[in-house]
């Protein structure tokens, strides 16, 4: 479990770095890149693909929430959850 969390942390930080260096990269571009990342990275292959997609989705939601707060837009339907989702098989 700890190894999965570490892998997810690395993916989150790498994806955040991509967004910081290139503002035009969005959720769908990063989701498409997951396929290539999984082929190149043996650690990403160990984690279920839906978990990795959830990490990218959570990063996108964090970005949206940051800019909503930065622009002064409030959303009353915000939901808070766990760090990542493990699908049942």
Short mmCIF file of N, CA, C and O in Angstrom, two decimals:
data_model
loop_
_atom_site.label_atom_id
_atom_site.label_comp_id
_atom_site.label_asym_id
_atom_site.label_seq_id
_atom_site.Cartn_x
_atom_site.Cartn_y
_atom_site.Cartn_z
N UNK A 1 0.83 -1.19 0.00
CA UNK A 1 0.00 0.00 0.00
C UNK A 1 0.88 1.26 0.00
O UNK A 1 0.57 2.21 -0.70
N UNK A 2 1.93 1.23 0.80
CA UNK A 2 2.83 2.40 0.84
C UNK A 2 3.49 2.64 -0.52
O UNK A 2 3.68 3.79 -0.92
N UNK A 3 3.84 1.57 -1.20
CA UNK A 3 4.46 1.72 -2.52
C UNK A 3 3.48 2.35 -3.51
O UNK A 3 3.85 3.21 -4.31
N UNK A 4 2.22 1.93 -3.44
CA UNK A 4 1.20 2.50 -4.33
C UNK A 4 1.02 3.99 -4.06
O UNK A 4 0.92 4.79 -4.98
N UNK A 5 1.02 4.36 -2.80
CA UNK A 5 0.90 5.78 -2.44
C UNK A 5 2.10 6.58 -2.95
O UNK A 5 1.94 7.69 -3.45
N UNK A 6 3.28 6.00 -2.85
CA UNK A 6 4.48 6.68 -3.36
C UNK A 6 4.40 6.88 -4.87
O UNK A 6 4.75 7.94 -5.40
N UNK A 7 3.96 5.84 -5.57
CA UNK A 7 3.84 5.94 -7.03
C UNK A 7 2.81 7.00 -7.40
O UNK A 7 3.04 7.81 -8.30
N UNK A 8 1.70 7.04 -6.68
CA UNK A 8 0.67 8.05 -6.93
C UNK A 8 1.19 9.45 -6.64
O UNK A 8 0.89 10.40 -7.36
N UNK A 9 2.00 9.59 -5.59
CA UNK A 9 2.58 10.89 -5.26
C UNK A 9 3.50 11.35 -6.39
O UNK A 9 3.48 12.53 -6.79
N UNK A 10 4.31 10.43 -6.91
CA UNK A 10 5.20 10.79 -8.01
C UNK A 10 4.41 11.20 -9.25
O UNK A 10 4.77 12.18 -9.92
N UNK A 11 3.35 10.47 -9.56
CA UNK A 11 2.53 10.84 -10.71
C UNK A 11 1.90 12.21 -10.51
O UNK A 11 1.89 13.03 -11.43
N UNK A 12 1.39 12.47 -9.33
CA UNK A 12 0.77 13.76 -9.03
C UNK A 12 1.79 14.89 -9.21
O UNK A 12 1.51 15.90 -9.87
N UNK A 13 2.97 14.71 -8.64
CA UNK A 13 4.00 15.75 -8.73
C UNK A 13 4.49 15.94 -10.17
O UNK A 13 4.72 17.07 -10.60
N UNK A 14 4.64 14.84 -10.92
CA UNK A 14 5.05 14.96 -12.32
C UNK A 14 3.99 15.69 -13.14
O UNK A 14 4.30 16.54 -13.97
N UNK A 15 2.74 15.33 -12.90
CA UNK A 15 1.64 15.98 -13.63
C UNK A 15 1.52 17.45 -13.26
O UNK A 15 1.25 18.31 -14.11
N UNK A 16 1.73 17.75 -11.99
CA UNK A 16 1.72 19.14 -11.54
C UNK A 16 2.85 19.93 -12.20
O UNK A 16 2.65 21.08 -12.63
N UNK A 17 4.00 19.32 -12.32
CA UNK A 17 5.13 19.96 -13.00
C UNK A 17 4.83 20.26 -14.46
O UNK A 17 5.21 21.31 -14.98
N UNK A 18 4.15 19.32 -15.12
CA UNK A 18 3.76 19.54 -16.51
C UNK A 18 2.83 20.75 -16.63
O UNK A 18 2.98 21.57 -17.52
N UNK A 19 1.87 20.81 -15.72
CA UNK A 19 0.91 21.92 -15.78
C UNK A 19 1.57 23.25 -15.43
O UNK A 19 1.19 24.28 -15.96
N UNK A 20 2.52 23.22 -14.51
CA UNK A 20 3.20 24.46 -14.13
C UNK A 20 4.05 25.00 -15.27
O UNK A 20 4.16 26.21 -15.44
N UNK A 21 4.66 24.10 -16.03
CA UNK A 21 5.53 24.56 -17.12
C UNK A 21 4.75 24.86 -18.40
O UNK A 21 5.20 25.64 -19.23
N UNK A 22 3.58 24.23 -18.56
CA UNK A 22 2.79 24.44 -19.77
C UNK A 22 1.32 24.57 -19.38
O UNK A 22 0.65 23.58 -19.10
N UNK A 23 0.82 25.79 -19.36
CA UNK A 23 -0.55 26.06 -18.90
C UNK A 23 -1.62 25.50 -19.81
O UNK A 23 -2.77 25.35 -19.41
N UNK A 24 -1.27 25.17 -21.06
CA UNK A 24 -2.27 24.67 -21.99
C UNK A 24 -2.57 23.18 -21.80
O UNK A 24 -3.53 22.68 -22.36
N UNK A 25 -1.76 22.49 -21.01
CA UNK A 25 -1.99 21.07 -20.75
C UNK A 25 -3.16 20.94 -19.79
O UNK A 25 -3.21 21.59 -18.76
N UNK A 26 -4.11 20.10 -20.16
CA UNK A 26 -5.29 19.91 -19.35
C UNK A 26 -5.48 18.46 -18.94
O UNK A 26 -4.61 17.60 -19.16
N UNK A 27 -6.64 18.18 -18.39
CA UNK A 27 -6.95 16.85 -17.88
C UNK A 27 -6.89 15.79 -18.98
O UNK A 27 -6.28 14.74 -18.81
N UNK A 28 -7.52 16.06 -20.11
CA UNK A 28 -7.60 15.06 -21.16
C UNK A 28 -6.23 14.76 -21.79
O UNK A 28 -5.94 13.62 -22.13
N UNK A 29 -5.40 15.77 -21.92
CA UNK A 29 -4.05 15.55 -22.44
C UNK A 29 -3.24 14.67 -21.49
O UNK A 29 -2.55 13.75 -21.91
N UNK A 30 -3.35 14.97 -20.20
CA UNK A 30 -2.61 14.19 -19.22
C UNK A 30 -3.16 12.77 -19.10
O UNK A 30 -2.41 11.83 -18.89
N UNK A 31 -4.46 12.63 -19.26
CA UNK A 31 -5.06 11.30 -19.21
C UNK A 31 -4.58 10.45 -20.39
O UNK A 31 -4.31 9.27 -20.25
N UNK A 32 -4.46 11.07 -21.56
CA UNK A 32 -3.94 10.35 -22.72
C UNK A 32 -2.47 9.99 -22.55
O UNK A 32 -2.03 8.95 -23.01
N UNK A 33 -1.72 10.85 -21.87
CA UNK A 33 -0.30 10.57 -21.64
C UNK A 33 -0.09 9.41 -20.67
O UNK A 33 0.99 8.82 -20.65
N UNK A 34 -1.10 9.08 -19.88
CA UNK A 34 -0.96 7.96 -18.94
C UNK A 34 -0.65 6.66 -19.65
O UNK A 34 0.10 5.83 -19.13
N UNK A 35 -1.21 6.46 -20.82
CA UNK A 35 -0.95 5.25 -21.59
C UNK A 35 0.54 5.14 -21.92
O UNK A 35 1.15 4.08 -21.75
N UNK A 36 1.11 6.24 -22.37
CA UNK A 36 2.54 6.24 -22.69
C UNK A 36 3.39 6.10 -21.45
O UNK A 36 4.41 5.40 -21.46
N UNK A 37 2.99 6.76 -20.38
CA UNK A 37 3.74 6.66 -19.13
C UNK A 37 3.75 5.24 -18.59
O UNK A 37 4.74 4.77 -18.07
N UNK A 38 2.62 4.56 -18.70
CA UNK A 38 2.54 3.19 -18.19
C UNK A 38 3.43 2.26 -19.00
O UNK A 38 3.96 1.30 -18.48
N UNK A 39 3.59 2.53 -20.29
CA UNK A 39 4.46 1.69 -21.12
C UNK A 39 5.93 1.91 -20.77
O UNK A 39 6.72 0.98 -20.81
N UNK A 40 6.27 3.14 -20.44
CA UNK A 40 7.67 3.50 -20.17
C UNK A 40 8.09 3.26 -18.73
O UNK A 40 9.28 3.07 -18.46
N UNK A 41 7.17 3.29 -17.79
CA UNK A 41 7.51 3.25 -16.38
C UNK A 41 7.01 1.95 -15.75
O UNK A 41 5.81 1.70 -15.69
N UNK A 42 7.93 1.13 -15.27
CA UNK A 42 7.54 -0.17 -14.70
C UNK A 42 6.76 0.00 -13.40
O UNK A 42 5.96 -0.86 -13.05
N UNK A 43 6.93 1.10 -12.70
CA UNK A 43 6.21 1.31 -11.45
C UNK A 43 4.74 1.65 -11.69
O UNK A 43 3.86 1.23 -10.94
N UNK A 44 4.49 2.42 -12.75
CA UNK A 44 3.10 2.76 -13.07
C UNK A 44 2.31 1.53 -13.50
O UNK A 44 1.10 1.48 -13.35
N UNK A 45 3.00 0.53 -14.05
CA UNK A 45 2.33 -0.71 -14.44
C UNK A 45 1.82 -1.48 -13.24
O UNK A 45 0.88 -2.26 -13.36
N UNK A 46 2.41 -1.26 -12.07
CA UNK A 46 2.01 -1.98 -10.86
C UNK A 46 0.70 -1.45 -10.28
O UNK A 46 0.06 -2.14 -9.51
N UNK A 47 0.33 -0.24 -10.65
CA UNK A 47 -0.87 0.40 -10.10
C UNK A 47 -1.99 0.29 -11.13
O UNK A 47 -1.76 0.46 -12.33
N UNK A 48 -3.19 0.02 -10.66
CA UNK A 48 -4.34 -0.10 -11.55
C UNK A 48 -4.56 1.21 -12.31
O UNK A 48 -4.38 2.30 -11.76
N UNK A 49 -4.94 1.10 -13.57
CA UNK A 49 -5.06 2.28 -14.42
C UNK A 49 -6.10 3.27 -13.92
O UNK A 49 -5.92 4.48 -14.06
N UNK A 50 -7.18 2.77 -13.32
CA UNK A 50 -8.20 3.69 -12.81
C UNK A 50 -7.69 4.52 -11.64
O UNK A 50 -8.11 5.66 -11.46
N UNK A 51 -6.79 3.96 -10.87
CA UNK A 51 -6.20 4.71 -9.76
C UNK A 51 -5.35 5.85 -10.31
O UNK A 51 -5.44 6.99 -9.83
N UNK A 52 -4.57 5.58 -11.35
CA UNK A 52 -3.74 6.62 -11.96
C UNK A 52 -4.61 7.70 -12.60
O UNK A 52 -4.31 8.89 -12.50
N UNK A 53 -5.69 7.29 -13.25
CA UNK A 53 -6.60 8.27 -13.84
C UNK A 53 -7.24 9.14 -12.76
O UNK A 53 -7.45 10.33 -12.96
N UNK A 54 -7.52 8.53 -11.62
CA UNK A 54 -8.11 9.28 -10.51
C UNK A 54 -7.13 10.33 -9.98
O UNK A 54 -7.54 11.43 -9.60
N UNK A 55 -5.86 10.02 -9.97
CA UNK A 55 -4.84 10.97 -9.52
C UNK A 55 -4.84 12.19 -10.44
O UNK A 55 -4.82 13.33 -9.98
N UNK A 56 -4.88 11.96 -11.75
CA UNK A 56 -4.88 13.06 -12.70
C UNK A 56 -6.18 13.87 -12.56
O UNK A 56 -6.16 15.10 -12.64
N UNK A 57 -7.29 13.18 -12.33
CA UNK A 57 -8.57 13.88 -12.13
C UNK A 57 -8.53 14.75 -10.88
O UNK A 57 -8.99 15.88 -10.89
N UNK A 58 -7.94 14.24 -9.81
CA UNK A 58 -7.85 15.01 -8.57
C UNK A 58 -6.95 16.24 -8.74
O UNK A 58 -7.22 17.29 -8.17
N UNK A 59 -5.90 16.09 -9.53
CA UNK A 59 -5.05 17.24 -9.82
C UNK A 59 -5.84 18.29 -10.59
O UNK A 59 -5.75 19.48 -10.29
N UNK A 60 -6.64 17.85 -11.55
CA UNK A 60 -7.45 18.78 -12.32
C UNK A 60 -8.45 19.50 -11.42
O UNK A 60 -8.64 20.71 -11.53
N UNK A 61 -9.08 18.77 -10.52
CA UNK A 61 -10.03 19.39 -9.59
C UNK A 61 -9.33 20.38 -8.65
O UNK A 61 -9.88 21.43 -8.34
N UNK A 62 -8.12 20.05 -8.24
CA UNK A 62 -7.36 20.97 -7.38
C UNK A 62 -7.02 22.25 -8.14
O UNK A 62 -7.09 23.35 -7.58
N UNK A 63 -6.64 22.11 -9.40
CA UNK A 63 -6.35 23.28 -10.23
C UNK A 63 -7.58 24.16 -10.39
O UNK A 63 -7.53 25.37 -10.26
N UNK A 64 -8.72 23.52 -10.68
CA UNK A 64 -9.95 24.28 -10.84
C UNK A 64 -10.34 24.98 -9.55
O UNK A 64 -10.76 26.14 -9.57
N UNK A 65 -10.21 24.30 -8.41
CA UNK A 65 -10.55 24.90 -7.13
C UNK A 65 -9.62 26.06 -6.80
O UNK A 65 -10.06 27.09 -6.28
N UNK A 66 -8.33 25.91 -7.14
CA UNK A 66 -7.38 27.00 -6.90
C UNK A 66 -7.77 28.25 -7.66
O UNK A 66 -7.81 29.35 -7.10
N UNK A 67 -8.08 28.07 -8.94
CA UNK A 67 -8.40 29.25 -9.75
C UNK A 67 -9.77 29.82 -9.40
O UNK A 67 -9.97 31.02 -9.51
N UNK A 68 -10.69 28.98 -8.96
CA UNK A 68 -11.98 29.51 -8.49
C UNK A 68 -11.76 30.37 -7.25
O UNK A 68 -12.33 31.44 -7.11
N UNK A 69 -10.92 29.89 -6.35
CA UNK A 69 -10.63 30.65 -5.14
C UNK A 69 -9.85 31.92 -5.48
O UNK A 69 -10.11 32.99 -4.92
N UNK A 70 -8.91 31.81 -6.41
CA UNK A 70 -8.10 32.95 -6.82
C UNK A 70 -8.97 34.03 -7.46
O UNK A 70 -8.75 35.22 -7.24
N UNK A 71 -9.97 33.60 -8.22
CA UNK A 71 -10.85 34.55 -8.88
C UNK A 71 -12.03 34.96 -8.01
O UNK A 71 -12.82 35.81 -8.41
N UNK A 72 -12.17 34.35 -6.85
CA UNK A 72 -13.23 34.71 -5.92
C UNK A 72 -14.55 34.02 -6.19
O UNK A 72 -15.59 34.45 -5.71
N UNK A 73 -14.54 32.94 -6.94
CA UNK A 73 -15.75 32.19 -7.25
C UNK A 73 -15.91 31.10 -6.20
O UNK A 73 -14.99 30.33 -5.96
N UNK A 74 -17.10 31.02 -5.59
CA UNK A 74 -17.33 29.99 -4.58
C UNK A 74 -18.32 28.97 -5.10
O UNK A 74 -19.29 29.29 -5.76
N UNK A 75 -18.06 27.71 -4.76
CA UNK A 75 -18.93 26.61 -5.16
C UNK A 75 -19.43 25.94 -3.89
O UNK A 75 -18.65 25.39 -3.11
N UNK A 76 -20.74 25.98 -3.66
CA UNK A 76 -21.30 25.43 -2.43
C UNK A 76 -21.40 23.92 -2.45
O UNK A 76 -21.66 23.30 -1.42
N UNK A 77 -21.17 23.28 -3.59
CA UNK A 77 -21.30 21.83 -3.67
C UNK A 77 -19.95 21.11 -3.64
O UNK A 77 -19.81 20.03 -4.20
N UNK A 78 -18.95 21.70 -3.00
CA UNK A 78 -17.64 21.06 -2.92
C UNK A 78 -17.72 19.80 -2.07
O UNK A 78 -18.36 19.76 -1.05
N UNK A 79 -17.02 18.77 -2.56
CA UNK A 79 -16.98 17.51 -1.82
C UNK A 79 -15.54 17.17 -1.52
O UNK A 79 -14.65 17.35 -2.33
N UNK A 80 -15.32 16.66 -0.36
CA UNK A 80 -13.98 16.24 0.02
C UNK A 80 -14.00 14.72 0.17
O UNK A 80 -14.95 14.14 0.63
N UNK A 81 -12.89 14.08 -0.23
CA UNK A 81 -12.85 12.62 -0.20
C UNK A 81 -11.50 12.11 0.22
O UNK A 81 -10.67 12.83 0.75
N UNK A 82 -11.28 10.85 -0.07
CA UNK A 82 -10.03 10.21 0.27
C UNK A 82 -8.97 10.55 -0.76
O UNK A 82 -9.25 11.14 -1.79
N UNK A 83 -7.75 10.12 -0.52
CA UNK A 83 -6.63 10.46 -1.38
C UNK A 83 -6.75 9.81 -2.75
O UNK A 83 -6.61 10.44 -3.77
N UNK A 84 -7.04 8.54 -2.82
CA UNK A 84 -7.23 7.88 -4.10
C UNK A 84 -8.21 6.74 -3.95
O UNK A 84 -8.52 6.31 -2.86
N UNK A 85 -8.70 6.27 -5.06
CA UNK A 85 -9.75 5.27 -5.09
C UNK A 85 -9.15 3.96 -5.61
O UNK A 85 -8.52 3.94 -6.65
N UNK A 86 -9.38 2.87 -4.89
CA UNK A 86 -8.93 1.55 -5.33
C UNK A 86 -10.16 0.80 -5.84
O UNK A 86 -11.08 0.53 -5.07
N UNK A 87 -10.21 0.48 -7.14
CA UNK A 87 -11.38 -0.19 -7.68
C UNK A 87 -11.46 -1.63 -7.21
O UNK A 87 -10.43 -2.27 -6.94
N UNK A 88 -12.66 -2.14 -7.13
CA UNK A 88 -12.84 -3.55 -6.77
C UNK A 88 -12.73 -4.39 -8.02
O UNK A 88 -13.16 -3.98 -9.10
N UNK A 89 -12.16 -5.52 -7.87
CA UNK A 89 -11.96 -6.41 -9.03
C UNK A 89 -12.77 -7.66 -8.85
O UNK A 89 -12.95 -8.21 -7.86
#
